[in-house]
Structures are given as structure tokens and as C-alpha cells.
mmCIF file of C-alpha atoms in Angstrom:
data_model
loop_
_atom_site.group_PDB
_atom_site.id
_atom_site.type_symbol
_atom_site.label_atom_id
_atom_site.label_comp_id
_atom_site.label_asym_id
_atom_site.label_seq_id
_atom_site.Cartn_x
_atom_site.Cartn_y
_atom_site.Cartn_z
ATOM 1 C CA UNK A 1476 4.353 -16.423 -4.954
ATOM 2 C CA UNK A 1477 3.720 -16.039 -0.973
ATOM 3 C CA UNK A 1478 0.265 -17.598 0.065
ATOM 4 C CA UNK A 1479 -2.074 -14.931 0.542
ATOM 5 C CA UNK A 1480 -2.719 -16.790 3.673
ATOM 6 C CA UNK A 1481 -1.479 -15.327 6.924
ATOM 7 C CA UNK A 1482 -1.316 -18.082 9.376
ATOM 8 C CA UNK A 1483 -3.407 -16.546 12.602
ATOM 9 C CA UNK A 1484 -3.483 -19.264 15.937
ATOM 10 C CA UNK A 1485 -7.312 -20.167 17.101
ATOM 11 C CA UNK A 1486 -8.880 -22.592 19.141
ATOM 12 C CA UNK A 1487 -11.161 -24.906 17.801
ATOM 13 C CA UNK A 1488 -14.165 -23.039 19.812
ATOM 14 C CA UNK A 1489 -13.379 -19.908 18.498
ATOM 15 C CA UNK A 1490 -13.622 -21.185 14.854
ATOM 16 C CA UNK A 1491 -16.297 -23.282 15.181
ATOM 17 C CA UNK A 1492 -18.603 -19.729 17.096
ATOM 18 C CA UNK A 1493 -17.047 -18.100 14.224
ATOM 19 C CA UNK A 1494 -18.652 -20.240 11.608
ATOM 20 C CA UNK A 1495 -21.878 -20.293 13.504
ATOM 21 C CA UNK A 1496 -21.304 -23.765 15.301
ATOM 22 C CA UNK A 1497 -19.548 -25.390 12.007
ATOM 23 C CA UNK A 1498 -16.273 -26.812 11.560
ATOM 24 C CA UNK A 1499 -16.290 -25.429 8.150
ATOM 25 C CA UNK A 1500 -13.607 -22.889 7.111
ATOM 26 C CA UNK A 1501 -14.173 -22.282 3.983
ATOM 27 C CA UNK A 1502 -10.878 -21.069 1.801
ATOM 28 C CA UNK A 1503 -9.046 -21.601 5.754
ATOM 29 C CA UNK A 1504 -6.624 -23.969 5.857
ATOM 30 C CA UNK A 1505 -5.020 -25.438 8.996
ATOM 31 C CA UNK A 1506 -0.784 -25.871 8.793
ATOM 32 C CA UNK A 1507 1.611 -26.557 11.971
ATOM 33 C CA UNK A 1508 0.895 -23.533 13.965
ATOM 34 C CA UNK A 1509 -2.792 -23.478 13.707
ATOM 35 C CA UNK A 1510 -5.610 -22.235 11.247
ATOM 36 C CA UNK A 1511 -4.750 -20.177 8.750
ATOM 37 C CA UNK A 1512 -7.129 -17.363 7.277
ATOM 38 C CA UNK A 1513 -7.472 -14.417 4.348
ATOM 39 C CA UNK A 1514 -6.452 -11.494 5.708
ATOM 40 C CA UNK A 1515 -7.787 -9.496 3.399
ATOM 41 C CA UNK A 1516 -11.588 -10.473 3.470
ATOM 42 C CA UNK A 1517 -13.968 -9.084 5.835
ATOM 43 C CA UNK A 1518 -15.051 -5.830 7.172
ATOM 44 C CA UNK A 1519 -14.257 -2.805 8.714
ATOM 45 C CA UNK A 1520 -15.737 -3.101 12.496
ATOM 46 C CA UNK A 1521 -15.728 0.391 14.488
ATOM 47 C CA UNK A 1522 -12.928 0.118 17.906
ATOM 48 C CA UNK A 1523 -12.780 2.869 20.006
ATOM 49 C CA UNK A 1524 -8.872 2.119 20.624
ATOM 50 C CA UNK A 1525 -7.896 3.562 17.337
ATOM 51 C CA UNK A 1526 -6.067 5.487 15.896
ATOM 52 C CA UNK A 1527 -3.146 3.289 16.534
ATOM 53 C CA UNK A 1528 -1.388 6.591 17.013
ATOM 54 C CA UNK A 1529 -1.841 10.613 16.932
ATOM 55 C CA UNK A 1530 -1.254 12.598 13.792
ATOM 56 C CA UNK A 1531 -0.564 15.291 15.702
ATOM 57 C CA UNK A 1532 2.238 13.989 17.193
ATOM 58 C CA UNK A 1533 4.189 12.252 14.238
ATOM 59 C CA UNK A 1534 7.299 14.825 12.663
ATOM 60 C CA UNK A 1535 6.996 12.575 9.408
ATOM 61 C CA UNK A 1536 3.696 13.064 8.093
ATOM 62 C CA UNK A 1537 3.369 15.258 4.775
ATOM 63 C CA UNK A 1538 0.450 17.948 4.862
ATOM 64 C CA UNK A 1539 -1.438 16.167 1.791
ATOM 65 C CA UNK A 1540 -2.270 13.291 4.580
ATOM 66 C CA UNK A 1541 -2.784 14.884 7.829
ATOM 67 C CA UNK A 1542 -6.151 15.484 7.006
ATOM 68 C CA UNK A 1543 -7.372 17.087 10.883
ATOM 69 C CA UNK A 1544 -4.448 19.187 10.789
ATOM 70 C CA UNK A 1545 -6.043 20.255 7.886
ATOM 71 C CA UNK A 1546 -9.357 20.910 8.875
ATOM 72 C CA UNK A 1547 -11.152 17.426 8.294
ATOM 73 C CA UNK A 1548 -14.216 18.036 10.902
ATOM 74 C CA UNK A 1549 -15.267 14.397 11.632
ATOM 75 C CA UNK A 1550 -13.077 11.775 13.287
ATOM 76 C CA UNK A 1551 -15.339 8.624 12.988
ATOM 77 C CA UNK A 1552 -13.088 7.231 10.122
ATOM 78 C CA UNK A 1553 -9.782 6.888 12.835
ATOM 79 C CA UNK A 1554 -12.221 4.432 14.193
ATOM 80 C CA UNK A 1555 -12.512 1.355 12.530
ATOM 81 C CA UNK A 1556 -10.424 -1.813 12.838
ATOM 82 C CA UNK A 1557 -10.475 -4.276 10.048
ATOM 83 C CA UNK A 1558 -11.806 -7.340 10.882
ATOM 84 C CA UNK A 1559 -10.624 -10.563 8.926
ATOM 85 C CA UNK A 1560 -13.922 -12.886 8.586
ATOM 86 C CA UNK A 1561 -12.215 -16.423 10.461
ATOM 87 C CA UNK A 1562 -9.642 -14.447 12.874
ATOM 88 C CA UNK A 1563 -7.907 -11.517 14.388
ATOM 89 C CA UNK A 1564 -5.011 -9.532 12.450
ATOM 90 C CA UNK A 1565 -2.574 -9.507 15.373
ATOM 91 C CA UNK A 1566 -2.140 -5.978 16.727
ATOM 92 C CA UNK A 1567 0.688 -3.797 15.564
ATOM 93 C CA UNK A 1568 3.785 -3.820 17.916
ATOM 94 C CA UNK A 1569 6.344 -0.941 16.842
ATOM 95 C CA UNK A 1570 8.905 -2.320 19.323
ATOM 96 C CA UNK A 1571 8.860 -6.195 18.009
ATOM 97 C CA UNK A 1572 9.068 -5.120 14.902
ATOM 98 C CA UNK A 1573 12.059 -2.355 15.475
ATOM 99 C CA UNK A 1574 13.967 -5.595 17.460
ATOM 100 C CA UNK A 1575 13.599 -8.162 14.869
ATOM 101 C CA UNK A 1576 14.679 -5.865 11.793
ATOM 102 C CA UNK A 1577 17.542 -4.333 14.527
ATOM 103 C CA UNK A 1578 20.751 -3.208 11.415
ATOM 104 C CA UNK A 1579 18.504 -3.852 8.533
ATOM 105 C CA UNK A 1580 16.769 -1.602 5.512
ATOM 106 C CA UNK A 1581 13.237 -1.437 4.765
ATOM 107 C CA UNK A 1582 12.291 0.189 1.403
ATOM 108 C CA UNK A 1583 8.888 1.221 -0.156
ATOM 109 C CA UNK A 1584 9.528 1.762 -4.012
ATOM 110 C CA UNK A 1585 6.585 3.066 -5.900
ATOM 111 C CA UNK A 1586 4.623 6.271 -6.289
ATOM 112 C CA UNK A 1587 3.255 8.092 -3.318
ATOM 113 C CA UNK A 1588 0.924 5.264 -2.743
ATOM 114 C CA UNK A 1589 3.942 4.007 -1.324
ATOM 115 C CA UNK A 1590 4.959 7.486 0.269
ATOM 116 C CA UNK A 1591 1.440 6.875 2.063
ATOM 117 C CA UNK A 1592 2.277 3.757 3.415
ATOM 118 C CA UNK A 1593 6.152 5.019 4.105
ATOM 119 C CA UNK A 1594 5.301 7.732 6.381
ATOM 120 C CA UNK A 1595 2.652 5.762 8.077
ATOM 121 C CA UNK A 1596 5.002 3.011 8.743
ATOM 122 C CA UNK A 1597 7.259 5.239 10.231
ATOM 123 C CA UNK A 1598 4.626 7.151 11.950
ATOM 124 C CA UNK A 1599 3.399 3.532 13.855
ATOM 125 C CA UNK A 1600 7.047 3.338 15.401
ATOM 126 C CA UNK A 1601 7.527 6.284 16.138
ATOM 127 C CA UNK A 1602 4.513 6.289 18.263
ATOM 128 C CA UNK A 1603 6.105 2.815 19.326
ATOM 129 C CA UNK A 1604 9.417 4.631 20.546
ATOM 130 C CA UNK A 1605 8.502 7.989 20.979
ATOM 131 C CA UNK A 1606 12.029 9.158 22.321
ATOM 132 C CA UNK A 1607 13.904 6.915 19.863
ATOM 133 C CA UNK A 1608 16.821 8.730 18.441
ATOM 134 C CA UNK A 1609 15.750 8.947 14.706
ATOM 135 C CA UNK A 1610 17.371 10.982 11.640
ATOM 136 C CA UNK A 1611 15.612 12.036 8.358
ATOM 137 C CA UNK A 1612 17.026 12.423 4.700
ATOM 138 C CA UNK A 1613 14.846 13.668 2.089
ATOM 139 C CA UNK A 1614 15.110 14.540 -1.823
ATOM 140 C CA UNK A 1615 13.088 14.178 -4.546
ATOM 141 C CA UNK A 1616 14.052 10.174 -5.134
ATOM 142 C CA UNK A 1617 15.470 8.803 -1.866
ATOM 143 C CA UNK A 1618 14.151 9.895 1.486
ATOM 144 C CA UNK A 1619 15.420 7.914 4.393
ATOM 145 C CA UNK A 1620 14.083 8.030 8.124
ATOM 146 C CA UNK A 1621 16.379 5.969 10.331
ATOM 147 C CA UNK A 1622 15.610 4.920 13.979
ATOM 148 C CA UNK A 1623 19.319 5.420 14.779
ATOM 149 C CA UNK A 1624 18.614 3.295 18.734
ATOM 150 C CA UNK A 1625 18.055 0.383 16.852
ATOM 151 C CA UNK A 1626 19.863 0.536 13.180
ATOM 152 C CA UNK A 1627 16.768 0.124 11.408
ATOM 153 C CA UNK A 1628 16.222 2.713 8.182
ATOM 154 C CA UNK A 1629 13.026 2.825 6.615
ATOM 155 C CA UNK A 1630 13.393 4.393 3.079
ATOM 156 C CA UNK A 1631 11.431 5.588 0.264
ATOM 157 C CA UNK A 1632 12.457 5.816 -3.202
ATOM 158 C CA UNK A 1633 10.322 7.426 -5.947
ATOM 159 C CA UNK A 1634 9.531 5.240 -9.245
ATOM 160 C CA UNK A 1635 6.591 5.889 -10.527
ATOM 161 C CA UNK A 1636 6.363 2.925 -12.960
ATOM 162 C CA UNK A 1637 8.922 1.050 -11.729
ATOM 163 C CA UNK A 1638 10.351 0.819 -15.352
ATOM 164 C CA UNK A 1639 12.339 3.545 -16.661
ATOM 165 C CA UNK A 1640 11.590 7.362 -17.925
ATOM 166 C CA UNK A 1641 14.376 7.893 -20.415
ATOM 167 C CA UNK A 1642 14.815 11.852 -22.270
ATOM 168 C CA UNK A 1643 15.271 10.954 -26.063
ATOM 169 C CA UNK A 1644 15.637 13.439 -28.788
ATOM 170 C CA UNK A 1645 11.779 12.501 -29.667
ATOM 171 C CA UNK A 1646 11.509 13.515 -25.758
ATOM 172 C CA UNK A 1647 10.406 11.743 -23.095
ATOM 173 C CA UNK A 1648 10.082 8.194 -23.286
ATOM 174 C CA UNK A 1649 8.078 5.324 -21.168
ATOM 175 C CA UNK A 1650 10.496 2.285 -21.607
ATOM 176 C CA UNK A 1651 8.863 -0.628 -21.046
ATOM 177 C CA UNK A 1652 11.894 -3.282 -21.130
ATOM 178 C CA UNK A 1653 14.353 -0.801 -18.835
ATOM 179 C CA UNK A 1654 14.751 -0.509 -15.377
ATOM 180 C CA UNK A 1655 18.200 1.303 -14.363
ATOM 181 C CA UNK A 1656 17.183 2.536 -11.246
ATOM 182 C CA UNK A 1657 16.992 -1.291 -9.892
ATOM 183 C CA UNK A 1658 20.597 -0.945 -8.682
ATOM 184 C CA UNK A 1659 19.389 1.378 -6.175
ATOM 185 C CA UNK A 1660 17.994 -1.538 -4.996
ATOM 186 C CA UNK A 1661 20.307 -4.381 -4.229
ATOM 187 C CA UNK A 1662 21.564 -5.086 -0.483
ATOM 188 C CA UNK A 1663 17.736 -4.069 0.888
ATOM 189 C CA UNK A 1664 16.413 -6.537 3.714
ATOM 190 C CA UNK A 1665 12.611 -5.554 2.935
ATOM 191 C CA UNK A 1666 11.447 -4.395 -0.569
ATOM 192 C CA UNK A 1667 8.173 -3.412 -0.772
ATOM 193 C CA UNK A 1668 6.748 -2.605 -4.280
ATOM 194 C CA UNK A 1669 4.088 -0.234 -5.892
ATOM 195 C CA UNK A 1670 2.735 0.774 -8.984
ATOM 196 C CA UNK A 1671 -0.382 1.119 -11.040
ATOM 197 C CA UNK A 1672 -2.150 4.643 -10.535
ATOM 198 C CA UNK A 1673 -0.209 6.187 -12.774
ATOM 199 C CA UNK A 1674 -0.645 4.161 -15.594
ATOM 200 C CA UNK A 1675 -3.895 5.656 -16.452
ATOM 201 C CA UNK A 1676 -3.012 9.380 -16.805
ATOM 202 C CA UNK A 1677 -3.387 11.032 -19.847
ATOM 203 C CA UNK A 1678 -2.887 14.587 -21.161
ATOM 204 C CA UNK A 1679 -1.085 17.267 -19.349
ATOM 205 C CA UNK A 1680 -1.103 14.809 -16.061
ATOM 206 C CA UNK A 1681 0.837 11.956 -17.703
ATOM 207 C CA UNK A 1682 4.961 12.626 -17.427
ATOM 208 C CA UNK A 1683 6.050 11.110 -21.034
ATOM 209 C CA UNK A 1684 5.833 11.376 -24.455
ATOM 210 C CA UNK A 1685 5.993 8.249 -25.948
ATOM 211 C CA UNK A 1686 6.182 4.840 -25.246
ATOM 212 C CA UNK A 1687 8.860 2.299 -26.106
ATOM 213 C CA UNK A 1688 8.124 -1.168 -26.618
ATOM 214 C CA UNK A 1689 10.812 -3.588 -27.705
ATOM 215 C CA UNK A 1690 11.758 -2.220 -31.014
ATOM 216 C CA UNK A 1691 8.657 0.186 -31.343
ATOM 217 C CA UNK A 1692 7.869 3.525 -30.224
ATOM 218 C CA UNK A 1693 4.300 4.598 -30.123
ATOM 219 C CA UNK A 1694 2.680 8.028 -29.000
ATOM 220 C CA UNK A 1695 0.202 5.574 -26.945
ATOM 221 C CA UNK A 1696 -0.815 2.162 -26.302
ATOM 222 C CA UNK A 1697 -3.237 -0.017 -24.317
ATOM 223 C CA UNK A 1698 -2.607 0.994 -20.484
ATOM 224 C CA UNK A 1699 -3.217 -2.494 -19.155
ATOM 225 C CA UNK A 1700 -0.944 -3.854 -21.734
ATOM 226 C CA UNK A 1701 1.241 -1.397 -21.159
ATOM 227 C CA UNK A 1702 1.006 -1.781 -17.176
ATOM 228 C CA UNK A 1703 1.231 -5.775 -17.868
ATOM 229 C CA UNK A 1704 4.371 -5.323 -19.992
ATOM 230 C CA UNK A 1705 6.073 -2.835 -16.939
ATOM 231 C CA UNK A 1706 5.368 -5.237 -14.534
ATOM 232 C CA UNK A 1707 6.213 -8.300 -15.912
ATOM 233 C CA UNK A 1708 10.092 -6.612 -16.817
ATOM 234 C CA UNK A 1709 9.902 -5.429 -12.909
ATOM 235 C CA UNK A 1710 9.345 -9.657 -12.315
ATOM 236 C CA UNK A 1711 12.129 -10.770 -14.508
ATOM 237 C CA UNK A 1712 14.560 -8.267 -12.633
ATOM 238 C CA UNK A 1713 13.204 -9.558 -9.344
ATOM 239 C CA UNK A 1714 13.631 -12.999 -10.333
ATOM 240 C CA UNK A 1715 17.364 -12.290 -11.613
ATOM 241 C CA UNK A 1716 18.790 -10.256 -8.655
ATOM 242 C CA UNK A 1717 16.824 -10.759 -5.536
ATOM 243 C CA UNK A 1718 18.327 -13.583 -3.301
ATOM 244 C CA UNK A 1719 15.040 -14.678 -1.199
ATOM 245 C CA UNK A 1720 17.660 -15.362 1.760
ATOM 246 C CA UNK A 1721 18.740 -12.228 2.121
ATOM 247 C CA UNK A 1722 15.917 -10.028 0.774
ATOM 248 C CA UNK A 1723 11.942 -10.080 1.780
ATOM 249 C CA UNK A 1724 9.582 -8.909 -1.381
ATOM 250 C CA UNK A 1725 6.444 -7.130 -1.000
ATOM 251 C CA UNK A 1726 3.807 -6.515 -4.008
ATOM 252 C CA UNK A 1727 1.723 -3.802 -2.868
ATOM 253 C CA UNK A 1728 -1.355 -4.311 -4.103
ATOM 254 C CA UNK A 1729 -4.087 -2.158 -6.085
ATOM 255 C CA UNK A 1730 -4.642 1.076 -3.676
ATOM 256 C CA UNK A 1731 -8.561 1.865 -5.300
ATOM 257 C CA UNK A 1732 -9.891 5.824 -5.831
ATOM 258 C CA UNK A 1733 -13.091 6.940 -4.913
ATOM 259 C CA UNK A 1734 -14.283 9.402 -7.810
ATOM 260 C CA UNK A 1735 -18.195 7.379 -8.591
ATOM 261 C CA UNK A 1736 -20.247 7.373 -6.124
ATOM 262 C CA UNK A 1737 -21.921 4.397 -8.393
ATOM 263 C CA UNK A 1738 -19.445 2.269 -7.922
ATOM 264 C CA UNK A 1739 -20.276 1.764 -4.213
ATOM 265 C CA UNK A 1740 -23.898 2.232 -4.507
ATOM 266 C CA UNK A 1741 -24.347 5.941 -4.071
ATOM 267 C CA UNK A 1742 -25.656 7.946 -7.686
ATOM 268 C CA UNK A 1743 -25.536 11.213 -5.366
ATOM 269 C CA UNK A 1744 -22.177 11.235 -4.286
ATOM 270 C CA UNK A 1745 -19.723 13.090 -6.709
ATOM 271 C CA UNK A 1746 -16.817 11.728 -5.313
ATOM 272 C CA UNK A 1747 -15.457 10.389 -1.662
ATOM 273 C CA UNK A 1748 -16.160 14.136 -0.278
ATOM 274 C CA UNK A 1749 -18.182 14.124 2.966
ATOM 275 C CA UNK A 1750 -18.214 10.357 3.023
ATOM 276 C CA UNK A 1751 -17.831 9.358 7.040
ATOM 277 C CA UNK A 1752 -18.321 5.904 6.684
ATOM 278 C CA UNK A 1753 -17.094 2.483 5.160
ATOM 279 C CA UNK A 1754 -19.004 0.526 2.777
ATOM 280 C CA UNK A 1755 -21.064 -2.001 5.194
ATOM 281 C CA UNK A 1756 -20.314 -5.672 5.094
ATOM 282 C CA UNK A 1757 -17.344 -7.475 3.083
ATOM 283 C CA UNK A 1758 -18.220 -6.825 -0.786
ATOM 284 C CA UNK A 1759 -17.556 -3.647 -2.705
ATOM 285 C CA UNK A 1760 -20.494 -2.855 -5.784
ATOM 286 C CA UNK A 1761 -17.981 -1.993 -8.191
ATOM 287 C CA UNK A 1762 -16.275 -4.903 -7.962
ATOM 288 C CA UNK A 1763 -12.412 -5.423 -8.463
ATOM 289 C CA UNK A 1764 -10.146 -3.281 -10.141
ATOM 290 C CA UNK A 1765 -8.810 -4.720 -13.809
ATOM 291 C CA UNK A 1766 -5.457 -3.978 -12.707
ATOM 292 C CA UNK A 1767 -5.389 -6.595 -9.904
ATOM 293 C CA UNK A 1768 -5.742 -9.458 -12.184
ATOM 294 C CA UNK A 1769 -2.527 -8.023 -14.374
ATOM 295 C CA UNK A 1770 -0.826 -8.351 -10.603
ATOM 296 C CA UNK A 1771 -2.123 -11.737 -9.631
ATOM 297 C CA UNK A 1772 -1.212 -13.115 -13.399
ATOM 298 C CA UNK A 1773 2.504 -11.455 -13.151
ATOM 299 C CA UNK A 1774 2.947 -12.473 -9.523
ATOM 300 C CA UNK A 1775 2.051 -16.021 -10.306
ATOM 301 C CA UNK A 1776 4.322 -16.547 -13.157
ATOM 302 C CA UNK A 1777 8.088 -15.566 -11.046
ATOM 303 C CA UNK A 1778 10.219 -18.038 -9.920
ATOM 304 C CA UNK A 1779 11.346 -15.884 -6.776
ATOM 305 C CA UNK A 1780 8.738 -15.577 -4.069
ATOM 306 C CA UNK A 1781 7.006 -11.942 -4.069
ATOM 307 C CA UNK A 1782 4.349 -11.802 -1.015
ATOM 308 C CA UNK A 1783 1.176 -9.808 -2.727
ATOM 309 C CA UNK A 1784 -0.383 -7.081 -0.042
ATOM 310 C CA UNK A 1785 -3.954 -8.081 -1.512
ATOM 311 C CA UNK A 1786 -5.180 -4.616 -0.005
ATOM 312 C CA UNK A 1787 -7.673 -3.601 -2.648
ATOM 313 C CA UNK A 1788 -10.929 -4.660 -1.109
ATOM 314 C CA UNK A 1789 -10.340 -3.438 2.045
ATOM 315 C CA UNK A 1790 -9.262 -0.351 1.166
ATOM 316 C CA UNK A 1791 -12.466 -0.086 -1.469
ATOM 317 C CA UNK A 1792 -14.883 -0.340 1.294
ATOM 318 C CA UNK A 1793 -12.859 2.973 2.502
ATOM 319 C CA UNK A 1794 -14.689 5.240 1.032
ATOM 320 C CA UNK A 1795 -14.811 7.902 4.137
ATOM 321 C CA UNK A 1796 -10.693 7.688 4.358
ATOM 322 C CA UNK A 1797 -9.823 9.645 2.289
ATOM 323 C CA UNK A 1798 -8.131 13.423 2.240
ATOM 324 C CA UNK A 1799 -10.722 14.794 0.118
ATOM 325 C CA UNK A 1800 -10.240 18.474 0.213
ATOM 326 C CA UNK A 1801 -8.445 18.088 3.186
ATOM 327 C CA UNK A 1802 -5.064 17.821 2.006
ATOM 328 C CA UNK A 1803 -3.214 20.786 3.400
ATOM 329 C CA UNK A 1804 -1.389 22.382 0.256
ATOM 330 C CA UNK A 1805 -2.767 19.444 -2.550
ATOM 331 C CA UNK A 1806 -4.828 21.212 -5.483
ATOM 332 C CA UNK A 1807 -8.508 20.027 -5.911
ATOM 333 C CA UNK A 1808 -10.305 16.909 -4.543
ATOM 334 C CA UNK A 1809 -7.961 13.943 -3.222
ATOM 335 C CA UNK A 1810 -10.070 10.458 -3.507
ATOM 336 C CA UNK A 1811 -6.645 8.849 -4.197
ATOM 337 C CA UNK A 1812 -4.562 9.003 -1.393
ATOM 338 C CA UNK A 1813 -5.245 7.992 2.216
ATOM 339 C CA UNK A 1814 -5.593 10.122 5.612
ATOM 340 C CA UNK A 1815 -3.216 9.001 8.078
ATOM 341 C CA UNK A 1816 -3.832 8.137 10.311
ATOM 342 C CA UNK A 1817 -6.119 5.568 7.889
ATOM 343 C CA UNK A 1818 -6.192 2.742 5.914
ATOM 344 C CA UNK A 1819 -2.325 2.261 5.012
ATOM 345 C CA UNK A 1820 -1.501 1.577 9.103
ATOM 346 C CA UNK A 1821 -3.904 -1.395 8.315
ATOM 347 C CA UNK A 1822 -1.526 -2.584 5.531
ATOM 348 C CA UNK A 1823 1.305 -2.281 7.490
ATOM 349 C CA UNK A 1824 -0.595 -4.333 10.394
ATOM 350 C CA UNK A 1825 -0.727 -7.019 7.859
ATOM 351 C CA UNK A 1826 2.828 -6.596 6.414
ATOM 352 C CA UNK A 1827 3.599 -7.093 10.001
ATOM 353 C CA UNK A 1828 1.162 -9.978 10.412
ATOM 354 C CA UNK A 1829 3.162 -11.662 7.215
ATOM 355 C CA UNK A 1830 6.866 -11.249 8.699
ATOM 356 C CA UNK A 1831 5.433 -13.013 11.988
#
């Protein structure tokens, strides 16, 4: 697996003010081109720069995330910056990023966790080139936006579990040892991966019927097992066709909801409704998500290198960034996704961080 370690360039008197005078740097460690840091602990610090671009003005953007379009009557949450604890995440430069990936494909493959961090990918270069040439495909499966100045497509495909939904005379069945849609695939420069919130629907919300696991079909099963069993057949099928010279891989990680206001230290709050600001500091109440270890253990055991987008702390101190019930056509309250602009253009400042 890729370090979780982004390698960010400091002088030894900015690390040693950072660390209060002391040369310590904790889980830092220093390679060939400087100190390297986490990423993905520290805090969310308000900037009045941001957004890094205007909702407004991006023709991507689906209605369930353009949450001012929508109504949303604060604007304190475009505000914040995240702020690694030991250095700087390197601002976001559409144009460097368009010129280094010039002729090449970048797909997000997931559920529309990944369709939130699609559009606001493409809704960061666009703001980058905002008279770039650009085309736009869209179904149900594949939708491709293509900056057509520079030969660089930036696609999402729909798979919600990454494994395989197959109809069987029974009905419809979960495979857990399938995935047929990989081909789709093959010959992509970037891959970046996504799945878990589905895993944990139940009842009229959860899109098969049964579950097939090696030789046994059950109506239901564990969904961590189950999720652990997905993932680790996604791993073997990275690990069999992905050639690491050719193709970069991405693991998304854990995108957290915001239904208990318990988990971050509120009894009152319902759900993320009418929350306007982050959680302070660098630790979230709840604690992590049970999913994540699942990741880290799956990640950990492949042979090809998959770089894990550790997101899920940052993104649970979030609690104000969400649509809520401002999510143009979406039925009810929306503590899942994220408003754009929002959260995801931070883990595409850190995707871009890692290709650097």
C-alpha cells in the first residue's frame, strides 16, 4: 500500500515553531525532498480565500449538491481550509494538474460518494480553465466530462459495491466473488475507488435480494463481513490486472454521515441540519467508523500498490457541510452527501498533493 504520508517541503524553523520550539515530529518522517507529514490529521482553520471556486458558475454540478442554489442561507461552511497539524496541503492548481495528465483518463468508480467527488473534481478545473473547450456524456453507468484543449477525460462509472448485482431466478443477487464490470476498467491512467455506504441498507432501500457467498446463498449476512468479503475480491482483481506503470490506484476512503448529534457531542441535534460549523480541534467524539479498519486490513494485504484517501476524520469534523434539506430535488434530510463547493474539493487537494 501507498504511505499515507504525503511528502510536504519545510524548513527546519518552520517545524521546529510548529512543534512549539521542538525538533520532534511525531509520526513525521523526513525522506529526500524534505519532511514528510499526515495529511489527514488536523483541523479545519476558517480562510477567507475559499471557496476554491463558485457553484454558481460550474455547468457540472447536480442539484442534490449545490446546496445555495438551493436555498442553503449561511455560507460560513465555504470557508474553512483544512489544516494538516506539521505542514501545508499545497494549494490546488487546475492547470498543473490538466498539463501533467495532458491524453490521459481519470475515473472515479463507486457510488455517488464518488459522483461527489467527480463533479467537484471537474468543477476545480473548470474554474482552472474557464474557457476550456470541454464535452459531457452522461447515462446511468458511465458519464464522461472531457477537457477536449488538453485530452484529459474525467469519468464516472456507477458501482455501487464494486462487486457484482446479478438477476437470478431467486431474483436479485449480491455476488460477493464477481466483478464483471472490471473490464470497464482496464486502459484507465487514474482509478479512483469507492464503496461502503451502501453496505448498510436494509429494507425497501437496499437493491438485492439475496446474497451469494461462494457456494451459499443467504437472504442476509453480517454487513462488515459481507463489505470485507466485497472488498477483498475488488483487491484480488486489482492485484491481477492493474499494471502500477501504467495505472495510478486510489482507495477512497470512509466518507462519514451525520444522523447523531451524540456522536459529535451534541444530544440536541437530530441530525447535521442547521449545523454551521466544524467540530473544533483534530478529534471526532464518535470515534472512527468500523468500516475503515475492513479498508486498512484489505489495503494492507495486496501486492499492487493502492494509495488510501484516509478522508474520514476530516470529513467527520464536517458536520456543517452537508446538503441537509438543501438538496434541490433529493427527498428528506441529506447528512450523507457533501455541498460543493465542500469537503470533497479538499480530497481532491490531497489526491493532488499525492500525484505531486
Amino acid at each position: 500500500m501507498y504511505s499515507m504520508h504525503i511528502c510536504c517541503v519545510r524548513t527546519e524553523q518552520e517545524d521546529s515553531r510548529s512543534n512549539g520550539g521542538s525538533s520532534k515530529r511525531g509520526k513525521q518522517k523526513e525522506g529526500a525532498s524534505g519532511i514528510s507529514c499526515n495529511m489527514f490529521r488536523g483541523s479545519w482553520v476558517y480562510d477567507q480565500s475559499y471557496p476554491l471556486y463558485d457553484s454558481s458558475t460550474c455547468p457540472f454540478l447536480d442539484p442534490e449538491f449545490d446546496c445555495q442554489r438551493y436555498g442553503r442561507p449561511d455560507k460560513s461552511y465555504l470557508k474553512y481550509r483544512w489544516k494538516p497539524d506539521a505542514c501545508e496541503l499545497p494549494r490546488f492548481n487546475g492547470l498543473d494538474l490538466l498539463r501533467r495528465w495532458k491524453g490521459k483518463k481519470i475515473m472515479f468508480v463507486g457510488d455517488s460518494i464518488s459522483v461527489n467527488q467527480w463533479q467537484s473534481l471537474v468543477c476545480m478545473l473548470h474554474a482552472a480553465v474557464p474557457d476550456a473547450k470541454t464535452t459531457y456524456k452522461k447515462n446511468d453507468t458511465l458519464s464522461t466530462i472531457t477537457f477536449t484543449d488538453y485530452g484529459v477525460s474525467v469519468i464516472r462509472y456507477q458501482s455501487t459495491y464494486l462487486v457484482d448485482i446479478v438477476e437470478e431466478p431467486i431474483g436479485r443477487v449480491l455476488r460477493l466473488d464477481s466483478i464483471q464490470s472490471g473490464a470497464a476498467w482496464l486502459g484507465i491512467d487514474m482509478l479512483v475507488f469507492n464503496t461502503w455506504h451502501w453496505w448498510s441498507h436494509n429494507g425497501k432501500k437496499q437493491p438485492w435480494d439475496y446474497v451469494r457467498d461462494g457456494d451459499q446463498v443467504l437472504k442476509d449476512m453480517d454487513r462488515l463481513v459481507a463489505f470485507n468479503k466485497g472488498l477483498t475480491t475488488w483487491a484480488k482483481w486489482v492485484d491481477a490486472n492493474i499494471n502500477p506503470a501504467a495505472t495510478k490506484v486510489f482507495f477512497q476512503g470512509i466518507s462519514p454521515t451525520h444522523y447523531k448529534g451524540a456522536e459529535w457531542g451534541d444530544k440536541n441535534a437530530k441530525n447535521c441540519y442547521r449545523q454551521t460549523q466544524p467540530v473544533n480541534g483534530s478529534t471526532y467524539p464518535g470515534g472512527p467508523v468500523p468500516a475503515q479498519g475492513v479498508v486498512t486490513s484489505v489495503l494492507g494485504a495486496m501486492s499492487k500498490p493502492v494509495y488510501l484517501l484516509d478522508i474520514t476524520l476530516l470529513s467527520q469534523l464536517r458536520i456543517d457541510a452537508h446538503p441537509s434539506a438543501y438538496s434541490g430535488d433529493h427527498p428528506g434530510m441529506d447528512c450523507s452527501h457533501w455541498c460543493l463547493a465542500g469537503v470533497p474539493d479538499t480530497w481532491n487537494q490531497i489526491l493532488y498533493a499525492a500525484l505531486l
